[in-house]
Amino acid sequence: MPIHNLDKMFKPASVAVVGASEKSGSIGRALMRNLRAGGFPGEIYPVNLRHREINGIKAYPKVSAIGQAVDLAIIATPITTVASIIRDCGQAGVDCAVIISAGGREIGSKGLEIEARIREEAGASRVRIIGPNCLGVACTEARLNASFAGQMPIAGKLAFVSQSGAMCTAILDLSFKEHIGFSYFVSVGSMLDVDFGDMVNYLGNDPNVSSILLYIESLSDFRNFMSAARAVSLVKPIVALKAGRSPAGARAAASHTGAMVGEDAIYTAAFERCGIMRVQTIEELFDCAEIMAKQPRPTDAGLAIITNAGGPGVMATDALAAYNMEPVPLGDATITRLDALLPPYWSRANPIDIIGDADLERYRGVIEVCLAAKEVSGVLVIMVPQALTHPTAVAEALCETLKGNSKPVYTVWMGGESVEPGRRLFNRMGIPTYDVPERAIRAFMTMYRYARNLKLLQEIPQKLPNEPEYQQNVAQNIIHQAIAHGRRCLTEIESKQLLLAYGIPCTRTEAAKSVDDAARLARDIGFPTVMKIHSPDITHKSDAGGVLLNLSDEAAVRDGFDRIMHNCRAHNPRADLWGVTLQPMIPRPDYELIMGSKMDGQFGPVILFGLGGILTEVLEDKAIALPPLNRLLAHRLIENTGVYALLKGYRNQPAANMVLLEEILVRLAQLVIDFPEIQELDINPLVPLQGDILALDARVVVASSTIPSPLHLVISPYPSQYEQTVVTKSGLEIFVRPIKPEDAPLLSELFDSLSPTSIYYRFFRPLRYLSHDMLARFTQIDYDRDMALVALQRVGDAEKMLGVARIISDPDITKAEFSVLVGDAWQGKGVGATLLEQLVEIGRERGLEFLWGVVLPENTNMLALGRKLGFTIKRVPQSSDFELRINLQQPSQGDREGVT
């Protein structure tokens, strides 16, 4: 449903309170009181069957009896009555409802049945719902307090969304003490309809929201949440506290990967992928709220620590060291300026010990020097009560000094009653203040890591040396045959054949049914050889005595065959033993790797990488990521492990082939993207070997899936179905495909070839170059929301981008804005027409209502193209520009449309 309907949830012109009451202690009374006390300017309609008047306001027996337009209904009646009330709201034309009532899923199956009836009624009448079992909502801009919380939040630009009503009241209470303001305060409750994804989407498009705080116990529509968060986090910070961290799941998993990937680690990986800053405690969440409400984000990790006592400065330095960071070294110019302000025996280093007798002028002067220093990106000011310094006077002086400052400043006023007035003063002036250095350092590092992660999200990945190719039909046959025969576990040979179909290198592995077959194959493969049991019923071969290494001759092979068969019959008498497999014995590497995937019931396939071998689950040196992957994401996954130090090369150990390792991860991700049937996949060990990388063992668990690819993913992958070779009407052959993050250099080259006129027609302003941020924004798109197609031509071994066209959907994903850019040398050759025609069809396929775009009157070629493709062309009111629009719910009208 459209999120724009949520405007009436948070900015209604009129509100009906169903269950309004004058009874002391009732929720209905609290709702009426809060609406009026908050200064809500619209109409308030009490609804109660038993009363004709409540608090001097006329009451109605039901919403439909009001006889006036109602935007929002707040429902605080027994939950058994809510379904019929929602039906009545729908008949009365109410767009939104906040259901305070409890007694839904939290009470079990009966509550779930009640919620199902409510959902059915809401869906039939298209009423948007927040709740049930929630505290309510507040929007300070609209002066709406549609909750039973004690007070209206202070007005500000933070938005807080919580699954827990208790967390709402706790944060709200703390916000008054620290003087932190909010634009929205939302308790989503059981999320029967509006969920975290909807809220992030809505809040991300409200200019009155600067940052978003989330308290999450569970998610519902995971793909919607990831899509919204990835889009919004690029422009606004999102901080999440995810409660209910569980131990690692899949204890009975058939692979090491399945046993090593736990739910909480997946949430962490998901949050990192979409740019969400995760915190672990309520204190951290509140500290983040304070910083984001009061201070700019640090551009670097250059923290200057100013203190009037040595001990707290050491404490702050130790706290930084826990993050592998140090106070920023002071430049010569900074030290010279500080020499003029401080006693000759000052520390002449960072932390800057300004001595215990520091007065407010010394504090002010040192802070001004640090804020002006190029090497400093943030300042921590520590005050310990001293006989010669008054904490409140210093606080007053600093508040005046810090007005309009562009760098973040954090204060630590250590002590009790004597420093409390100073803290209150900082809070009123919007300066973060803490009682101990460690908490201030954590706050600074949280914001620094957020800023750094944002930069990482916008990095441009390199292309692989060669475009990967995949034998999808081969892989499909292997998987489907196993499922058709009722087998969950592929054999080692099948598993390796599956990997080879996707270009993942494996050791040669052959199957032998008899001892004579084994001896013959061993001679062909060469000695020494490795022998393993070949059975669909024995997954962990070593546990069954089903692996023998270093078989050096034929006699050892014959003896080994008998030993393995005996061991495995004893281990599992019912196992179907197909014989053995043989493969060459690889010299023992200095270290081994593990790579794999596990299907999570909520996030879909999860990729794992780490230290492999027999100690995999003991050492647990691992990192996880969500597909799809590119080289950059694959490299970051590798970097997040301890074994990365070995892979780079260590002492006399050569570096591993990192490009190949990244490529293997990309190929593995594509395999689990293409086949939702893969439940677990385990490559262990994977060994670097003289510039090559080989999978020595593999196991795959499969199951039939009712969800087709790529709907089992929470991040939309590259839509290869839109790739095609096209010959334009002018006879030009081009390859059209969706844009990729790796296309940034090609897009930059295309821009550099444009004339100033072409640039002005596309961007409506002169532009000398595409910045890194612009390139990232144009090439790193969410294929679920937007689409960009490029026209390419092969020039020798390289590609040349001739043009690009894109559609950018509104938050509702009901309409989209289009744009077209074609290189000057290729204009008039049908490139733009081809790209825009395909985007129109993609828009129709996605169910968009219409495409629109603004075109300058001088851009006659674009106007002609729009007319040709069936766009209506109208002047933008009070402008000379034209708006082109095409209705995608109707067939194209071609040239019949004209300029009006």
mmCIF file of N, CA and C in Angstrom, residues 2 123 191 215 282 288 356 390 416 443 451 525 584 611 713 797 799 861:
data_model
loop_
_atom_site.group_PDB
_atom_site.id
_atom_site.type_symbol
_atom_site.label_atom_id
_atom_site.label_comp_id
_atom_site.label_asym_id
_atom_site.label_seq_id
_atom_site.Cartn_x
_atom_site.Cartn_y
_atom_site.Cartn_z
ATOM 1 N N PRO A 2 0.370 2.382 -0.520
ATOM 2 C CA PRO A 2 1.182 3.597 -0.577
ATOM 3 C C PRO A 2 1.569 4.098 0.807
ATOM 4 N N GLY A 123 -7.422 -4.900 5.044
ATOM 5 C CA GLY A 123 -7.078 -5.072 3.634
ATOM 6 C C GLY A 123 -8.253 -4.784 2.718
ATOM 7 N N MET A 191 2.980 -4.958 14.574
ATOM 8 C CA MET A 191 3.237 -4.734 13.144
ATOM 9 C C MET A 191 2.323 -5.572 12.253
ATOM 10 N N TYR A 215 14.258 0.456 17.722
ATOM 11 C CA TYR A 215 14.378 -0.628 18.694
ATOM 12 C C TYR A 215 13.625 -1.816 18.101
ATOM 13 N N ILE A 282 20.860 -0.168 25.650
ATOM 14 C CA ILE A 282 19.987 1.000 25.698
ATOM 15 C C ILE A 282 20.817 2.263 25.893
ATOM 16 N N CYS A 288 23.663 7.597 21.141
ATOM 17 C CA CYS A 288 23.592 7.889 19.705
ATOM 18 C C CYS A 288 22.519 8.933 19.426
ATOM 19 N N GLY A 356 45.798 21.507 36.325
ATOM 20 C CA GLY A 356 44.669 21.609 37.246
ATOM 21 C C GLY A 356 44.207 23.010 37.552
ATOM 22 N N HIS A 390 35.759 26.816 38.459
ATOM 23 C CA HIS A 390 34.340 26.601 38.702
ATOM 24 C C HIS A 390 33.729 25.901 37.487
ATOM 25 N N GLY A 416 29.861 14.910 40.902
ATOM 26 C CA GLY A 416 28.477 14.816 41.344
ATOM 27 C C GLY A 416 27.758 16.146 41.275
ATOM 28 N N ALA A 443 30.838 7.068 22.203
ATOM 29 C CA ALA A 443 29.926 7.853 21.383
ATOM 30 C C ALA A 443 30.642 8.394 20.148
ATOM 31 N N ALA A 451 30.270 7.043 9.882
ATOM 32 C CA ALA A 451 30.728 7.842 8.748
ATOM 33 C C ALA A 451 31.647 7.021 7.843
ATOM 34 N N ILE A 525 45.156 -41.419 -11.522
ATOM 35 C CA ILE A 525 45.258 -40.125 -10.846
ATOM 36 C C ILE A 525 46.688 -39.859 -10.423
ATOM 37 N N PRO A 584 43.743 -36.691 -5.977
ATOM 38 C CA PRO A 584 45.171 -36.561 -5.695
ATOM 39 C C PRO A 584 45.409 -36.003 -4.294
ATOM 40 N N LEU A 611 38.634 -19.247 8.405
ATOM 41 C CA LEU A 611 39.680 -20.252 8.568
ATOM 42 C C LEU A 611 39.046 -21.627 8.559
ATOM 43 N N LEU A 713 15.821 -13.909 -1.842
ATOM 44 C CA LEU A 713 16.865 -13.006 -1.370
ATOM 45 C C LEU A 713 16.248 -11.784 -0.712
ATOM 46 N N ASP A 797 38.979 -4.997 -26.905
ATOM 47 C CA ASP A 797 38.750 -5.794 -25.704
ATOM 48 C C ASP A 797 37.987 -5.016 -24.636
ATOM 49 N N GLU A 799 34.800 -2.063 -23.368
ATOM 50 C CA GLU A 799 33.439 -1.623 -23.619
ATOM 51 C C GLU A 799 33.384 -0.103 -23.593
ATOM 52 N N ASN A 861 15.058 17.514 -29.148
ATOM 53 C CA ASN A 861 15.200 16.089 -29.457
ATOM 54 C C ASN A 861 14.457 15.232 -28.440
#
